[in-house]
């Protein structure tokens, strides 16, 4: 049936309306352009110092034999530096406790971490960009069936020293003993050598550790949930306003999802 001029006009108006709606939605999710105040607040040295720690796919995994590093925080930091128009300077620490000390000292500018109440005392956070469940990794041959069965007499549960998990598990576990461990690499060794019966943290780290421990497994069930957000040291007013805009943008435009996939992050959830 041939199209009449009136039909063509209606279709044209409909397409134009759709285009306007699409552009409005895109503009609503686009980050505001960084002004001089935001740039100076987030990168006071002229470079964006992104705080990272080794061994976590949410933060930083070094590349093998010259390969590219990966990590959600690493990739989001690089994207943020590009949008700010400043050099990207990854600042890598051995563990999360050292990284948090650097935030307190103001020697890093941006961090992606679990936005706990304690950390909100010295970090201004954006909205949540990622939820990750918390459970335990157990070595080959372990008879512990699930997360609910970990709290037993004689069970030694490792935690990253100075982590939010250390404090949370102190309230969660009443019979098992908690063993602070300085690095994730050392935690893997202790599990393999039988010096730990389980290690508790977020599942993204646990699955990454499990890949290097034959026969180990992440227990079903969860004892907690981490809500990851971007943050900057308190007092950088223009910085947190732009960072909030950036966080909303990278969630809606797929940048976070691509960083999660590239880093091989497992254990994410939409359930709070």
mmCIF file of C-alpha atoms in Angstrom:
data_model
loop_
_atom_site.group_PDB
_atom_site.id
_atom_site.type_symbol
_atom_site.label_atom_id
_atom_site.label_comp_id
_atom_site.label_asym_id
_atom_site.label_seq_id
_atom_site.Cartn_x
_atom_site.Cartn_y
_atom_site.Cartn_z
ATOM 1 C CA UNK A 1 0.000 0.000 0.000
ATOM 2 C CA UNK A 2 1.623 3.312 -1.064
ATOM 3 C CA UNK A 3 2.529 5.729 1.696
ATOM 4 C CA UNK A 4 0.576 8.991 1.654
ATOM 5 C CA UNK A 5 2.111 12.372 2.394
ATOM 6 C CA UNK A 6 0.142 12.482 5.643
ATOM 7 C CA UNK A 7 1.472 9.042 6.718
ATOM 8 C CA UNK A 8 5.015 10.050 5.897
ATOM 9 C CA UNK A 9 4.581 13.215 7.924
ATOM 10 C CA UNK A 10 3.313 11.263 10.943
ATOM 11 C CA UNK A 11 6.226 8.820 10.729
ATOM 12 C CA UNK A 12 8.658 11.689 10.421
ATOM 13 C CA UNK A 13 7.263 13.370 13.518
ATOM 14 C CA UNK A 14 7.413 10.083 15.450
ATOM 15 C CA UNK A 15 11.037 9.496 14.481
ATOM 16 C CA UNK A 16 11.929 13.046 15.448
ATOM 17 C CA UNK A 17 10.251 12.582 18.834
ATOM 18 C CA UNK A 18 12.180 9.355 19.401
ATOM 19 C CA UNK A 19 15.443 11.078 18.496
ATOM 20 C CA UNK A 20 14.760 13.907 20.938
ATOM 21 C CA UNK A 21 13.891 11.428 23.711
ATOM 22 C CA UNK A 22 17.086 9.476 23.046
ATOM 23 C CA UNK A 23 19.213 12.620 23.168
ATOM 24 C CA UNK A 24 17.567 13.796 26.379
ATOM 25 C CA UNK A 25 18.237 10.418 28.038
ATOM 26 C CA UNK A 26 21.832 10.454 26.855
ATOM 27 C CA UNK A 27 22.338 13.988 28.165
ATOM 28 C CA UNK A 28 20.819 13.063 31.520
ATOM 29 C CA UNK A 29 23.414 10.290 31.965
ATOM 30 C CA UNK A 30 26.379 12.147 30.497
ATOM 31 C CA UNK A 31 28.894 13.532 32.992
ATOM 32 C CA UNK A 32 29.208 17.266 33.292
ATOM 33 C CA UNK A 33 32.313 18.697 31.637
ATOM 34 C CA UNK A 34 35.055 19.056 34.238
ATOM 35 C CA UNK A 35 35.793 22.659 35.110
ATOM 36 C CA UNK A 36 39.080 23.960 36.458
ATOM 37 C CA UNK A 37 37.863 23.552 40.043
ATOM 38 C CA UNK A 38 36.976 19.869 39.615
ATOM 39 C CA UNK A 39 40.238 19.149 37.822
ATOM 40 C CA UNK A 40 42.302 20.874 40.505
ATOM 41 C CA UNK A 41 40.399 19.103 43.308
ATOM 42 C CA UNK A 42 40.745 15.613 41.844
ATOM 43 C CA UNK A 43 44.260 15.980 40.433
ATOM 44 C CA UNK A 44 46.031 18.588 42.599
ATOM 45 C CA UNK A 45 49.485 17.435 41.420
ATOM 46 C CA UNK A 46 48.502 17.652 37.749
ATOM 47 C CA UNK A 47 48.158 13.850 37.564
ATOM 48 C CA UNK A 48 45.309 11.610 38.715
ATOM 49 C CA UNK A 49 46.801 9.341 41.390
ATOM 50 C CA UNK A 50 44.494 6.306 41.427
ATOM 51 C CA UNK A 51 44.913 4.172 44.561
ATOM 52 C CA UNK A 52 45.113 0.405 43.931
ATOM 53 C CA UNK A 53 46.154 -2.737 45.791
ATOM 54 C CA UNK A 54 47.489 -6.012 44.456
ATOM 55 C CA UNK A 55 45.595 -9.259 44.013
ATOM 56 C CA UNK A 56 42.009 -8.044 43.722
ATOM 57 C CA UNK A 57 40.259 -7.931 40.322
ATOM 58 C CA UNK A 58 38.155 -5.042 41.626
ATOM 59 C CA UNK A 59 41.402 -3.130 42.157
ATOM 60 C CA UNK A 60 44.585 -4.328 40.440
ATOM 61 C CA UNK A 61 45.997 -7.523 38.930
ATOM 62 C CA UNK A 62 49.425 -7.058 37.352
ATOM 63 C CA UNK A 63 49.851 -8.248 33.781
ATOM 64 C CA UNK A 64 51.933 -11.361 33.118
ATOM 65 C CA UNK A 65 55.171 -11.061 31.124
ATOM 66 C CA UNK A 66 54.544 -7.528 29.978
ATOM 67 C CA UNK A 67 50.804 -8.040 29.583
ATOM 68 C CA UNK A 68 48.289 -5.345 30.408
ATOM 69 C CA UNK A 69 47.228 -4.833 34.014
ATOM 70 C CA UNK A 70 43.553 -5.327 34.807
ATOM 71 C CA UNK A 71 41.159 -4.309 37.542
ATOM 72 C CA UNK A 72 37.898 -2.377 37.758
ATOM 73 C CA UNK A 73 39.445 0.455 39.771
ATOM 74 C CA UNK A 74 42.446 0.564 37.431
ATOM 75 C CA UNK A 75 40.271 0.867 34.313
ATOM 76 C CA UNK A 76 37.786 3.353 35.800
ATOM 77 C CA UNK A 77 40.700 5.467 37.017
ATOM 78 C CA UNK A 78 42.235 5.516 33.569
ATOM 79 C CA UNK A 79 38.887 6.540 32.050
ATOM 80 C CA UNK A 80 38.432 9.280 34.651
ATOM 81 C CA UNK A 81 41.909 10.658 33.919
ATOM 82 C CA UNK A 82 41.093 10.747 30.202
ATOM 83 C CA UNK A 83 37.856 12.658 30.805
ATOM 84 C CA UNK A 84 39.633 15.101 33.112
ATOM 85 C CA UNK A 85 42.387 15.581 30.552
ATOM 86 C CA UNK A 86 45.215 14.720 32.976
ATOM 87 C CA UNK A 87 47.826 11.911 33.056
ATOM 88 C CA UNK A 88 46.779 8.631 34.706
ATOM 89 C CA UNK A 89 49.108 7.632 37.564
ATOM 90 C CA UNK A 90 48.300 4.208 39.081
ATOM 91 C CA UNK A 91 49.597 4.061 42.668
ATOM 92 C CA UNK A 92 49.809 0.419 43.765
ATOM 93 C CA UNK A 93 50.059 -0.883 47.340
ATOM 94 C CA UNK A 94 50.663 -4.342 48.780
ATOM 95 C CA UNK A 95 47.317 -4.421 50.596
ATOM 96 C CA UNK A 96 44.125 -2.482 51.159
ATOM 97 C CA UNK A 97 45.174 -1.228 54.610
ATOM 98 C CA UNK A 98 48.195 0.561 53.108
ATOM 99 C CA UNK A 99 45.967 2.030 50.409
ATOM 100 C CA UNK A 100 43.516 3.417 52.967
ATOM 101 C CA UNK A 101 46.408 4.961 54.900
ATOM 102 C CA UNK A 102 47.445 6.706 51.684
ATOM 103 C CA UNK A 103 43.922 8.102 51.266
ATOM 104 C CA UNK A 104 44.083 9.487 54.816
ATOM 105 C CA UNK A 105 47.439 11.069 54.028
ATOM 106 C CA UNK A 106 46.099 12.567 50.781
ATOM 107 C CA UNK A 107 48.761 10.895 48.635
ATOM 108 C CA UNK A 108 46.160 9.284 46.343
ATOM 109 C CA UNK A 109 43.275 11.123 44.719
ATOM 110 C CA UNK A 110 40.688 8.502 43.773
ATOM 111 C CA UNK A 111 39.821 5.049 45.069
ATOM 112 C CA UNK A 112 37.220 2.356 44.362
ATOM 113 C CA UNK A 113 36.404 0.483 47.565
ATOM 114 C CA UNK A 114 33.742 -0.865 49.872
ATOM 115 C CA UNK A 115 31.948 2.253 51.146
ATOM 116 C CA UNK A 116 31.716 1.382 54.837
ATOM 117 C CA UNK A 117 30.626 3.740 57.603
ATOM 118 C CA UNK A 118 34.195 3.868 58.977
ATOM 119 C CA UNK A 119 35.625 4.843 55.593
ATOM 120 C CA UNK A 120 33.029 7.579 55.137
ATOM 121 C CA UNK A 121 34.749 9.433 57.989
ATOM 122 C CA UNK A 122 37.706 10.247 55.720
ATOM 123 C CA UNK A 123 36.426 9.519 52.188
ATOM 124 C CA UNK A 124 33.648 11.241 50.213
ATOM 125 C CA UNK A 125 31.881 8.547 48.181
ATOM 126 C CA UNK A 126 29.743 8.491 45.067
ATOM 127 C CA UNK A 127 26.662 6.330 44.678
ATOM 128 C CA UNK A 128 27.336 2.586 44.601
ATOM 129 C CA UNK A 129 28.731 1.309 41.307
ATOM 130 C CA UNK A 130 29.055 -2.404 42.171
ATOM 131 C CA UNK A 131 27.669 -4.965 44.672
ATOM 132 C CA UNK A 132 29.750 -8.073 45.512
ATOM 133 C CA UNK A 133 28.802 -10.868 47.917
ATOM 134 C CA UNK A 134 31.178 -12.084 50.647
ATOM 135 C CA UNK A 135 31.877 -15.716 51.509
ATOM 136 C CA UNK A 136 34.871 -17.975 52.246
ATOM 137 C CA UNK A 137 37.512 -19.843 50.271
ATOM 138 C CA UNK A 138 38.443 -23.295 51.600
ATOM 139 C CA UNK A 139 41.353 -25.496 50.483
ATOM 140 C CA UNK A 140 41.198 -28.862 48.723
ATOM 141 C CA UNK A 141 39.778 -31.583 50.935
ATOM 142 C CA UNK A 142 37.885 -29.245 53.243
ATOM 143 C CA UNK A 143 34.736 -30.726 54.756
ATOM 144 C CA UNK A 144 33.107 -27.368 55.445
ATOM 145 C CA UNK A 145 29.936 -27.460 53.298
ATOM 146 C CA UNK A 146 28.853 -23.821 53.205
ATOM 147 C CA UNK A 147 29.375 -20.372 54.686
ATOM 148 C CA UNK A 148 26.969 -21.009 57.559
ATOM 149 C CA UNK A 149 29.116 -23.935 58.783
ATOM 150 C CA UNK A 150 32.397 -22.009 59.153
ATOM 151 C CA UNK A 151 31.801 -20.785 62.699
ATOM 152 C CA UNK A 152 33.027 -23.864 64.587
ATOM 153 C CA UNK A 153 35.596 -24.475 67.321
ATOM 154 C CA UNK A 154 39.083 -24.953 65.903
ATOM 155 C CA UNK A 155 38.374 -23.362 62.508
ATOM 156 C CA UNK A 156 40.998 -20.759 61.569
ATOM 157 C CA UNK A 157 39.603 -18.034 59.327
ATOM 158 C CA UNK A 158 42.021 -15.731 57.552
ATOM 159 C CA UNK A 159 41.209 -12.098 56.797
ATOM 160 C CA UNK A 160 43.163 -9.288 55.167
ATOM 161 C CA UNK A 161 44.811 -7.299 57.934
ATOM 162 C CA UNK A 162 43.106 -3.921 58.383
ATOM 163 C CA UNK A 163 40.236 -4.782 56.038
ATOM 164 C CA UNK A 164 36.533 -4.215 56.584
ATOM 165 C CA UNK A 165 36.163 -8.024 56.626
ATOM 166 C CA UNK A 166 38.400 -8.252 59.693
ATOM 167 C CA UNK A 167 36.090 -6.006 61.690
ATOM 168 C CA UNK A 168 32.858 -7.517 60.344
ATOM 169 C CA UNK A 169 33.919 -11.116 60.958
ATOM 170 C CA UNK A 170 34.948 -10.272 64.524
ATOM 171 C CA UNK A 171 31.236 -9.649 65.148
ATOM 172 C CA UNK A 172 30.036 -12.465 62.871
ATOM 173 C CA UNK A 173 32.128 -15.366 64.197
ATOM 174 C CA UNK A 174 31.789 -16.526 67.804
ATOM 175 C CA UNK A 175 33.602 -19.892 67.833
ATOM 176 C CA UNK A 176 36.068 -19.828 64.926
ATOM 177 C CA UNK A 177 39.332 -17.905 65.375
ATOM 178 C CA UNK A 178 40.285 -14.983 63.130
ATOM 179 C CA UNK A 179 43.821 -14.807 61.699
ATOM 180 C CA UNK A 180 44.876 -11.454 60.144
ATOM 181 C CA UNK A 181 47.045 -11.937 57.043
ATOM 182 C CA UNK A 182 49.227 -9.168 55.508
ATOM 183 C CA UNK A 183 48.657 -9.936 51.809
ATOM 184 C CA UNK A 184 46.371 -12.010 49.600
ATOM 185 C CA UNK A 185 49.399 -13.887 48.270
ATOM 186 C CA UNK A 186 50.311 -14.950 51.798
ATOM 187 C CA UNK A 187 46.698 -15.992 52.444
ATOM 188 C CA UNK A 188 46.865 -18.334 49.448
ATOM 189 C CA UNK A 189 50.077 -19.870 50.776
ATOM 190 C CA UNK A 190 48.578 -20.379 54.222
ATOM 191 C CA UNK A 191 45.526 -22.125 52.794
ATOM 192 C CA UNK A 192 47.691 -24.404 50.633
ATOM 193 C CA UNK A 193 49.952 -25.274 53.593
ATOM 194 C CA UNK A 194 47.075 -26.012 55.968
ATOM 195 C CA UNK A 195 47.729 -23.001 58.212
ATOM 196 C CA UNK A 196 44.245 -21.635 57.477
ATOM 197 C CA UNK A 197 40.959 -23.514 57.191
ATOM 198 C CA UNK A 198 39.149 -20.720 55.352
ATOM 199 C CA UNK A 199 39.690 -17.184 54.114
ATOM 200 C CA UNK A 200 36.915 -14.606 54.200
ATOM 201 C CA UNK A 201 36.468 -11.618 51.899
ATOM 202 C CA UNK A 202 34.451 -10.614 48.842
ATOM 203 C CA UNK A 203 33.811 -13.276 46.220
ATOM 204 C CA UNK A 204 35.659 -11.433 43.456
ATOM 205 C CA UNK A 205 38.906 -11.902 45.389
ATOM 206 C CA UNK A 206 38.009 -15.440 46.481
ATOM 207 C CA UNK A 207 37.406 -16.680 42.929
ATOM 208 C CA UNK A 208 40.652 -15.053 41.785
ATOM 209 C CA UNK A 209 42.546 -16.789 44.609
ATOM 210 C CA UNK A 210 40.822 -20.082 43.876
ATOM 211 C CA UNK A 211 42.185 -20.082 40.321
ATOM 212 C CA UNK A 212 45.664 -20.465 41.797
ATOM 213 C CA UNK A 213 44.770 -23.087 44.422
ATOM 214 C CA UNK A 214 43.909 -26.452 42.824
ATOM 215 C CA UNK A 215 40.950 -28.144 44.498
ATOM 216 C CA UNK A 216 39.945 -25.074 46.504
ATOM 217 C CA UNK A 217 36.364 -23.806 46.357
ATOM 218 C CA UNK A 218 34.308 -20.770 47.247
ATOM 219 C CA UNK A 219 31.623 -21.825 49.703
ATOM 220 C CA UNK A 220 27.952 -21.349 48.818
ATOM 221 C CA UNK A 221 26.043 -18.850 50.927
ATOM 222 C CA UNK A 222 27.149 -15.408 51.995
ATOM 223 C CA UNK A 223 28.000 -13.688 55.277
ATOM 224 C CA UNK A 224 28.084 -10.153 53.925
ATOM 225 C CA UNK A 225 27.887 -7.762 50.995
ATOM 226 C CA UNK A 226 30.307 -5.116 49.773
ATOM 227 C CA UNK A 227 29.001 -1.953 48.126
ATOM 228 C CA UNK A 228 31.768 -0.520 45.967
ATOM 229 C CA UNK A 229 31.808 3.202 45.231
ATOM 230 C CA UNK A 230 34.315 5.691 43.901
ATOM 231 C CA UNK A 231 35.764 7.980 46.520
ATOM 232 C CA UNK A 232 38.142 10.867 47.065
ATOM 233 C CA UNK A 233 39.696 12.256 50.274
ATOM 234 C CA UNK A 234 37.263 14.412 52.226
ATOM 235 C CA UNK A 235 37.267 18.136 51.660
ATOM 236 C CA UNK A 236 37.565 18.171 47.852
ATOM 237 C CA UNK A 237 34.115 19.658 47.235
ATOM 238 C CA UNK A 238 34.354 20.319 43.499
ATOM 239 C CA UNK A 239 36.020 16.943 43.078
ATOM 240 C CA UNK A 240 33.272 14.810 44.615
ATOM 241 C CA UNK A 241 30.596 16.626 42.617
ATOM 242 C CA UNK A 242 32.299 15.763 39.343
ATOM 243 C CA UNK A 243 33.163 12.245 40.569
ATOM 244 C CA UNK A 244 29.482 11.624 41.341
ATOM 245 C CA UNK A 245 28.555 12.693 37.816
ATOM 246 C CA UNK A 246 31.278 10.429 36.411
ATOM 247 C CA UNK A 247 30.092 7.437 38.498
ATOM 248 C CA UNK A 248 26.530 7.736 37.228
ATOM 249 C CA UNK A 249 27.753 8.062 33.663
ATOM 250 C CA UNK A 250 30.036 5.003 33.674
ATOM 251 C CA UNK A 251 27.299 2.856 35.197
ATOM 252 C CA UNK A 252 24.744 3.848 32.576
ATOM 253 C CA UNK A 253 26.997 3.824 29.501
ATOM 254 C CA UNK A 254 28.413 0.331 30.115
ATOM 255 C CA UNK A 255 31.922 1.382 31.145
ATOM 256 C CA UNK A 256 31.615 -0.348 34.529
ATOM 257 C CA UNK A 257 30.222 -3.523 32.947
ATOM 258 C CA UNK A 258 33.093 -3.624 30.452
ATOM 259 C CA UNK A 259 35.667 -3.116 33.219
ATOM 260 C CA UNK A 260 34.061 -5.915 35.262
ATOM 261 C CA UNK A 261 34.160 -8.276 32.266
ATOM 262 C CA UNK A 262 37.757 -7.402 31.377
ATOM 263 C CA UNK A 263 38.915 -7.914 34.970
ATOM 264 C CA UNK A 264 37.067 -11.247 35.200
ATOM 265 C CA UNK A 265 35.192 -10.176 38.325
ATOM 266 C CA UNK A 266 32.896 -12.894 39.699
ATOM 267 C CA UNK A 267 30.491 -12.746 42.616
ATOM 268 C CA UNK A 268 28.632 -9.582 41.638
ATOM 269 C CA UNK A 269 24.960 -9.363 42.547
ATOM 270 C CA UNK A 270 21.969 -7.076 42.180
ATOM 271 C CA UNK A 271 20.602 -8.219 45.572
ATOM 272 C CA UNK A 272 21.224 -5.995 48.576
#
